[in-house]
PDB file of C-alpha atoms in Angstrom:
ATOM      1  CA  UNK Q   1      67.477 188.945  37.504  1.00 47.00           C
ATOM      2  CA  UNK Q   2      69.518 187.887  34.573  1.00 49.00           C
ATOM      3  CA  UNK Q   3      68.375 187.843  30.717  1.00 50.00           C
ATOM      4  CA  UNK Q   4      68.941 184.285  29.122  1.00 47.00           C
ATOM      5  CA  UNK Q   5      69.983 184.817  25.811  1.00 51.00           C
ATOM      6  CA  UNK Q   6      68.000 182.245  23.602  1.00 49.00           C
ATOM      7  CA  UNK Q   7      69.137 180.678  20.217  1.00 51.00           C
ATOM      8  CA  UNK Q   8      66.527 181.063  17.138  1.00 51.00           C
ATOM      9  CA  UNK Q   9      64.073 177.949  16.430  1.00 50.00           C
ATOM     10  CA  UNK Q  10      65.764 175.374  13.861  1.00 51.00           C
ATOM     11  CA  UNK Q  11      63.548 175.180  10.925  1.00 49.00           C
ATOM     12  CA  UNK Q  12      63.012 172.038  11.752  1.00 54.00           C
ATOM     13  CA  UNK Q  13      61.298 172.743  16.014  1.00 51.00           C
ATOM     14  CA  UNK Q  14      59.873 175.663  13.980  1.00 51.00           C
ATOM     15  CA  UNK Q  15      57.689 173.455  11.602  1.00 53.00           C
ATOM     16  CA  UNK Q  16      57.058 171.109  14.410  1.00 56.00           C
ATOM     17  CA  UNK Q  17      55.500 173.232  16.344  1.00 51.00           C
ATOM     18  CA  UNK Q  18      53.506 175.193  13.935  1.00 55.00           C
ATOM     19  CA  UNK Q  19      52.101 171.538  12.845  1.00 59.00           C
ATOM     20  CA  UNK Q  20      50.757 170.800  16.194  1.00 58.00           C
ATOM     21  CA  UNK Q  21      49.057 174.314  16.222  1.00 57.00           C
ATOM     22  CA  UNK Q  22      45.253 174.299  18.164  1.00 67.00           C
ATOM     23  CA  UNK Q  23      43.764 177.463  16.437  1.00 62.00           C
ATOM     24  CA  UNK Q  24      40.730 178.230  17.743  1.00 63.00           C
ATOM     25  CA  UNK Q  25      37.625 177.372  15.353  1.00 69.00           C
ATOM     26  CA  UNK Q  26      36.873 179.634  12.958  1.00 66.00           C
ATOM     27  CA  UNK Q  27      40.939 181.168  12.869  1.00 65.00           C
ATOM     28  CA  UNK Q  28      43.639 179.475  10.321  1.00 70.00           C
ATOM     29  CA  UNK Q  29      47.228 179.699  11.143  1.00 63.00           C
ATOM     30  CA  UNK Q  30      49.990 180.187   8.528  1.00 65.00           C
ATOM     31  CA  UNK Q  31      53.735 179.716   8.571  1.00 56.00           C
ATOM     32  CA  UNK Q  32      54.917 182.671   6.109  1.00 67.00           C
ATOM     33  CA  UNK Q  33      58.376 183.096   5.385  1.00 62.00           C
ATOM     34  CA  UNK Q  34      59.314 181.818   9.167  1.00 61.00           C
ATOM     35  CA  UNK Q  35      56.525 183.736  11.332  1.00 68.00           C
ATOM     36  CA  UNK Q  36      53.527 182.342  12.138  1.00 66.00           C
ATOM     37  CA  UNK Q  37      50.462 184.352  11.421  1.00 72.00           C
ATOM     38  CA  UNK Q  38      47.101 184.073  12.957  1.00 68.00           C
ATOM     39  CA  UNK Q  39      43.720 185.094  10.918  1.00 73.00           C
ATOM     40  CA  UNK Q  40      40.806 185.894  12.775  1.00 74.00           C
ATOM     41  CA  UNK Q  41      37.691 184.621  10.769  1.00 76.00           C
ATOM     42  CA  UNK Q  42      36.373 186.809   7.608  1.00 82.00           C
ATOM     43  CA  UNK Q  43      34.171 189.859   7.337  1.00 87.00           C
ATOM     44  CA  UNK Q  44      30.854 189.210   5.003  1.00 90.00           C
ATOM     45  CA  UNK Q  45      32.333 191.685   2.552  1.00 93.00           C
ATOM     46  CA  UNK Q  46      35.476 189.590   2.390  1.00 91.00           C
ATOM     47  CA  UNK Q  47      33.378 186.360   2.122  1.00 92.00           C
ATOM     48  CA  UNK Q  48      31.291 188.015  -0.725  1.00 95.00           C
ATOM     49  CA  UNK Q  49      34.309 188.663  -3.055  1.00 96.00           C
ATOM     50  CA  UNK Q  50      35.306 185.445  -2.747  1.00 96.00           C
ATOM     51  CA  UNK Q  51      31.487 184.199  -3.328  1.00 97.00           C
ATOM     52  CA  UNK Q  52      31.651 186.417  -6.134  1.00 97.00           C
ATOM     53  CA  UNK Q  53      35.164 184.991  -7.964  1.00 98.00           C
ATOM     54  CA  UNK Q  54      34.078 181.373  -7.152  1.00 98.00           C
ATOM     55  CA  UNK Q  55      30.491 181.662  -8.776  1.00 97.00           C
ATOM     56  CA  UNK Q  56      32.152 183.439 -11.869  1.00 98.00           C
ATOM     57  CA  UNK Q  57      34.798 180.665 -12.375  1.00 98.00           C
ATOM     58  CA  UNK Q  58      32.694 177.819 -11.905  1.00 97.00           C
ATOM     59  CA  UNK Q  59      30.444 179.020 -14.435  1.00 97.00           C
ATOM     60  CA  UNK Q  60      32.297 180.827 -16.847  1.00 98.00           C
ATOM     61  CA  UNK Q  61      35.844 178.927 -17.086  1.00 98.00           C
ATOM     62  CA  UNK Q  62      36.704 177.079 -20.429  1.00 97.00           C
ATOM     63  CA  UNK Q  63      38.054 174.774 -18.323  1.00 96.00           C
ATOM     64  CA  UNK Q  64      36.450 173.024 -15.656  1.00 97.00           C
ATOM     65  CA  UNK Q  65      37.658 173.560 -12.181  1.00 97.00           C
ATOM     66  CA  UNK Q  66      37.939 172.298  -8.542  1.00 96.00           C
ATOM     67  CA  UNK Q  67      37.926 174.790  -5.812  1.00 96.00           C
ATOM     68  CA  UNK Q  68      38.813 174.818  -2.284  1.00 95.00           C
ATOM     69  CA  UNK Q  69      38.108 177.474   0.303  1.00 90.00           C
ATOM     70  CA  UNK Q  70      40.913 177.490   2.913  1.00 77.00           C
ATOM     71  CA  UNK Q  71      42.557 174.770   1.535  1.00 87.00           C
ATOM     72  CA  UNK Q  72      46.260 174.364   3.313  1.00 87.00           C
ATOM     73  CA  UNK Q  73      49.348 175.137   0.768  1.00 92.00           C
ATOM     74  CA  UNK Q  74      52.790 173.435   1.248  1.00 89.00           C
ATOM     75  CA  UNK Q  75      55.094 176.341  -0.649  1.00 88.00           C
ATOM     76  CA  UNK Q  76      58.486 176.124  -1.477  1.00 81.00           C
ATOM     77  CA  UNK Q  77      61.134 177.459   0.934  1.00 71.00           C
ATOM     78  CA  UNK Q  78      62.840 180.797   0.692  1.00 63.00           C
ATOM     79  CA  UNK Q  79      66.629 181.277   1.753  1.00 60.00           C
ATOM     80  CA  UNK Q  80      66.657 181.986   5.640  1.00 51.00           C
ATOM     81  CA  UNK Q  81      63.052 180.127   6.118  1.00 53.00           C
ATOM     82  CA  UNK Q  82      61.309 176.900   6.362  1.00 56.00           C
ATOM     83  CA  UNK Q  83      58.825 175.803   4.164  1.00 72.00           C
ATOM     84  CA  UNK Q  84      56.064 177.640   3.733  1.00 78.00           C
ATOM     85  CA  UNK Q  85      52.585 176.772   5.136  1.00 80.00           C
ATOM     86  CA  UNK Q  86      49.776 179.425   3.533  1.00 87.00           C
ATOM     87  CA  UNK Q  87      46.439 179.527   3.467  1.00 87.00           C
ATOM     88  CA  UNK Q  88      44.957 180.846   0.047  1.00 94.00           C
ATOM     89  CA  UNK Q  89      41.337 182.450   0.732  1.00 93.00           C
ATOM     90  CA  UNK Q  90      40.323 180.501  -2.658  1.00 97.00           C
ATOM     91  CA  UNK Q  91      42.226 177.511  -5.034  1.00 97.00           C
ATOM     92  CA  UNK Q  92      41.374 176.565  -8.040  1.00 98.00           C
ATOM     93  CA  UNK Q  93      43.303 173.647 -10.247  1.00 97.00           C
ATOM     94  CA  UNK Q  94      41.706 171.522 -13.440  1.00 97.00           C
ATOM     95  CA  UNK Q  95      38.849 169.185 -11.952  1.00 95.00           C
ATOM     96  CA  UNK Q  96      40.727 166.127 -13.782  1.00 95.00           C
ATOM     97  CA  UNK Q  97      43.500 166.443 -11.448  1.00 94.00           C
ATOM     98  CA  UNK Q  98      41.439 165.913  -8.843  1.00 93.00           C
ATOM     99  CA  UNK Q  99      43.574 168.042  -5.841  1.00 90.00           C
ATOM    100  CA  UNK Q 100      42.057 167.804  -2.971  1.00 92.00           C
ATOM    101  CA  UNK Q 101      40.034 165.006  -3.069  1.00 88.00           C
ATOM    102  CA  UNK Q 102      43.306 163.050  -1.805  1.00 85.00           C
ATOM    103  CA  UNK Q 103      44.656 165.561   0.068  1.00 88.00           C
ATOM    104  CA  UNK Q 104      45.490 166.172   3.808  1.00 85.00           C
ATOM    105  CA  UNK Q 105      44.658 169.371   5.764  1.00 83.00           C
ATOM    106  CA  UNK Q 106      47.946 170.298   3.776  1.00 85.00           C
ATOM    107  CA  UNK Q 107      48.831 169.471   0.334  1.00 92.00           C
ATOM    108  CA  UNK Q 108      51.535 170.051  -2.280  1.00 93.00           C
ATOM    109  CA  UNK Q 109      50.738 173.227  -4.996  1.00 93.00           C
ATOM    110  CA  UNK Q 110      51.762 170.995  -7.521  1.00 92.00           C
ATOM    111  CA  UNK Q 111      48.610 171.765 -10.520  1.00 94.00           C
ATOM    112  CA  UNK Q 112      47.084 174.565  -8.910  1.00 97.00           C
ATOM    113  CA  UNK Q 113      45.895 176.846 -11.394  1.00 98.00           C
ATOM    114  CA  UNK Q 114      44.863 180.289  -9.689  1.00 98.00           C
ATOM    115  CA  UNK Q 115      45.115 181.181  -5.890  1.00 98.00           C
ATOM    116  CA  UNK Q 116      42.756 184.130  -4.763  1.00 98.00           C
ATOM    117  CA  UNK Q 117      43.222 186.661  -1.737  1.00 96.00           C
ATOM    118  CA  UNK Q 118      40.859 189.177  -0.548  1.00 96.00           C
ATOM    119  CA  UNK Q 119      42.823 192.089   2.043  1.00 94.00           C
ATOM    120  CA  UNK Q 120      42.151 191.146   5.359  1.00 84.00           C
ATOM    121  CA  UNK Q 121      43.322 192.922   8.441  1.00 78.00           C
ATOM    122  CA  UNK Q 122      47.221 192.648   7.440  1.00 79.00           C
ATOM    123  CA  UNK Q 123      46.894 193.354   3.400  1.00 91.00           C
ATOM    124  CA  UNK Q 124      50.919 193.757   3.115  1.00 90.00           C
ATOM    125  CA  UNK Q 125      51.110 189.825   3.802  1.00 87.00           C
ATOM    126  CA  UNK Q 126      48.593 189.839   1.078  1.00 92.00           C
ATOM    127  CA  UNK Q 127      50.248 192.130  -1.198  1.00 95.00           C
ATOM    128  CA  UNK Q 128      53.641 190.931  -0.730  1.00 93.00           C
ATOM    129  CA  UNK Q 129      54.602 188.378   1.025  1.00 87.00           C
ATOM    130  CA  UNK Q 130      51.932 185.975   0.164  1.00 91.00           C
ATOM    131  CA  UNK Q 131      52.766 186.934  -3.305  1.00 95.00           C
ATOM    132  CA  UNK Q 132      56.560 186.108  -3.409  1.00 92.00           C
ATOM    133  CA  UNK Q 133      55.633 182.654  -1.532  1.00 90.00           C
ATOM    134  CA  UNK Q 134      53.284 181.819  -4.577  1.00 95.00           C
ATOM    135  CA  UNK Q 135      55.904 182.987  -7.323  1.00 95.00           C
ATOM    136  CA  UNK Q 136      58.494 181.173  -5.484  1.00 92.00           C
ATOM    137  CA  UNK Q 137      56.287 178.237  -6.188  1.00 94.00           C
ATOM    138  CA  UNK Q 138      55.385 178.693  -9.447  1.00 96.00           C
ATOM    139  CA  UNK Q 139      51.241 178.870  -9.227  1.00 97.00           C
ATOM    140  CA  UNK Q 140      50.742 180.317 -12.595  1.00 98.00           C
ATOM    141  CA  UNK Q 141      47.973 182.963 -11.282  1.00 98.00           C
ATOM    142  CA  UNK Q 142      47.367 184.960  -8.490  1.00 98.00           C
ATOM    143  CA  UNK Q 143      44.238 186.905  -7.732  1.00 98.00           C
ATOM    144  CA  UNK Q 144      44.518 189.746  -5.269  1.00 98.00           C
ATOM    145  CA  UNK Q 145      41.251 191.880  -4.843  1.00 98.00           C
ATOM    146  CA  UNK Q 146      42.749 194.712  -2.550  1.00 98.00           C
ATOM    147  CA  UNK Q 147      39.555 196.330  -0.934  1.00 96.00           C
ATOM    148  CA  UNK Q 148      41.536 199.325   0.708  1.00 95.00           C
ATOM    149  CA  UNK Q 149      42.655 200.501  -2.964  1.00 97.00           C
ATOM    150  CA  UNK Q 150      39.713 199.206  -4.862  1.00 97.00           C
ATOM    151  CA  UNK Q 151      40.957 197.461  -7.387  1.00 98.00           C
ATOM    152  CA  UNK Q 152      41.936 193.853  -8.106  1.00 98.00           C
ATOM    153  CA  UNK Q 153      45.376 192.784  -9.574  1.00 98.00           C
ATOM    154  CA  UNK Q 154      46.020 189.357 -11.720  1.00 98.00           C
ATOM    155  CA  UNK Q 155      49.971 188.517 -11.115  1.00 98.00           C
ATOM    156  CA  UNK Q 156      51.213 186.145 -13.644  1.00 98.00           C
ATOM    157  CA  UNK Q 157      54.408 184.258 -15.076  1.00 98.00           C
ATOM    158  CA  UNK Q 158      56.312 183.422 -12.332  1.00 97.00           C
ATOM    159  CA  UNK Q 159      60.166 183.822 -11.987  1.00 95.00           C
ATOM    160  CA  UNK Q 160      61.884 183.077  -8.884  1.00 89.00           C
ATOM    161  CA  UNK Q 161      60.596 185.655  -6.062  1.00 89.00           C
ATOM    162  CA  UNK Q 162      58.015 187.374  -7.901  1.00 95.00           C
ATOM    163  CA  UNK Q 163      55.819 187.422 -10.877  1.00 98.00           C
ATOM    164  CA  UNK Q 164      56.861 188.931 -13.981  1.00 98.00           C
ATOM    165  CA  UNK Q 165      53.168 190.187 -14.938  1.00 98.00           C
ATOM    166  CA  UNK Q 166      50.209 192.362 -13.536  1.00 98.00           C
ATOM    167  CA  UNK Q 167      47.557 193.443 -14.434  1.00 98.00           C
ATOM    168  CA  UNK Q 168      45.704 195.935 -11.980  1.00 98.00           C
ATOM    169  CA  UNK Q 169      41.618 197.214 -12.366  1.00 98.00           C
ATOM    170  CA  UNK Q 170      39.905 199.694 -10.435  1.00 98.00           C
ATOM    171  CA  UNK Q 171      36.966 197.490  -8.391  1.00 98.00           C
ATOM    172  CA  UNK Q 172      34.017 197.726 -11.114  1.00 98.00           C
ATOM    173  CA  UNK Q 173      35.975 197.186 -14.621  1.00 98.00           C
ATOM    174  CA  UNK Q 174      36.872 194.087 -15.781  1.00 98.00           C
ATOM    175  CA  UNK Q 175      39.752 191.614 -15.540  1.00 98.00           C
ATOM    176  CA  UNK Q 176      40.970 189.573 -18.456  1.00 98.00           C
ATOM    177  CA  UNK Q 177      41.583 185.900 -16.898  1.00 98.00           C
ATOM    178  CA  UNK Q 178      44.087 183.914 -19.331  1.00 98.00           C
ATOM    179  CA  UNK Q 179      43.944 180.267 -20.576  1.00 97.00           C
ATOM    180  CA  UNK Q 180      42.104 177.841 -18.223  1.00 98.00           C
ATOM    181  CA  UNK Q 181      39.967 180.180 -17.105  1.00 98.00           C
ATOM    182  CA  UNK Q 182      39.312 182.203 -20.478  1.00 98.00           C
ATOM    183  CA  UNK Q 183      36.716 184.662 -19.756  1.00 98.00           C
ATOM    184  CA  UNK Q 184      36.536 188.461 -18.807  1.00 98.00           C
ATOM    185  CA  UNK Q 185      36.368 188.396 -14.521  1.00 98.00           C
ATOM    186  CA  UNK Q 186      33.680 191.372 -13.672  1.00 98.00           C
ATOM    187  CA  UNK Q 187      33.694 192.695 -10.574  1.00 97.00           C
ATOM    188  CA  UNK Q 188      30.809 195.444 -10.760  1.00 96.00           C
ATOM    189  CA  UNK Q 189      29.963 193.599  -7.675  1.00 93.00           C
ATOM    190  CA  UNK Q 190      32.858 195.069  -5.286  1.00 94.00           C
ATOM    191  CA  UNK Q 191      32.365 198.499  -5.376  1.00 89.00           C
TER     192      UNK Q 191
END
């Protein structure tokens, strides 16, 4: 028997296909940085930091705000990959733009405020490569509660790959959330 050698997936077959995904229900399927990645659904702890961060916003933002739970992402590209298509576990954006009220299962970033992750069962993707998707397309905040270290970490000011700004707490302490949002983020309730 004879190996075929096989040329890599254009971007273009790559996207196609990942569009006309069937994920099983319950499981979300993201196209990060050129693989695609499937997520089996949440753990209740995961679902209760998120319940946690959502309540919290809603009620305590300066600014009003629209949120979406597993609302589809279209991200800017990287160098060698298509466009990414992520998942955020939580999105928030100013209620007068009105996001996803228009919006397809996918949507541009354009006026999201804050996306929020919660470590899953592959927390590098969370840590790093989620991250460097969301710099790369400029969401001003992102919210990373990392429950194998215990702590949660605001990135901010965007540049390029990467943010230019953390801020990391140990799971019960406090987290400063800037201008929307305004308001001291406690998360007593982790730990």
């Amino acid at each position: 028997m004879t190996a075929m050698a096989h040329e890599p997936l254009s971007q273009e077959v790559l996207l196609e296909w990942f569009l006309a995904l069937d994920t099983p229900e319950g499981f979300r399927a993201e196209l990060i940085e050129g693989e695609t990645v499937g997520t089996p659904p949440p753990d209740g702890e995961h679902e209760k930091y998120i319940s946690r961060i959502v309540r919290q916003v809603i009620k305590r933002s300066r600014a009003d705000m629209d949120f979406s739970g597993n609302k589809g992402l279209i991200l800017r590209r990287g160098e060698a990959c298509p466009k990414n298509f992520v998942v955020p576990d939580a999105t928030f954006a100013p209620i007068e733009l009105d996001p996803f009220g228009s919006a397809g299962s996918w949507m541009p970033c354009d006026g999201v405020a804050m996306v929020v992750e919660v470590t899953s069962t592959k927390p590098k993707a969370d840590r790093e490569i989620k991250r460097r998707c969301y710099a790369r397309s400029g969401i001003p905040l992102y919210l990373l509660a990392d429950r194998d270290t215990s702590q949660v970490t605001l990135f901010s000011s965007p540049e390029k790959d990467d943010y230019r700004d953390h801020c990391t707490r140990a799971f019960g302490k406090p987290l400063v959330l800037p201008v929307p949002f305004a308001f001291d983020l406690e998360t007593a309730d982790f730990i």
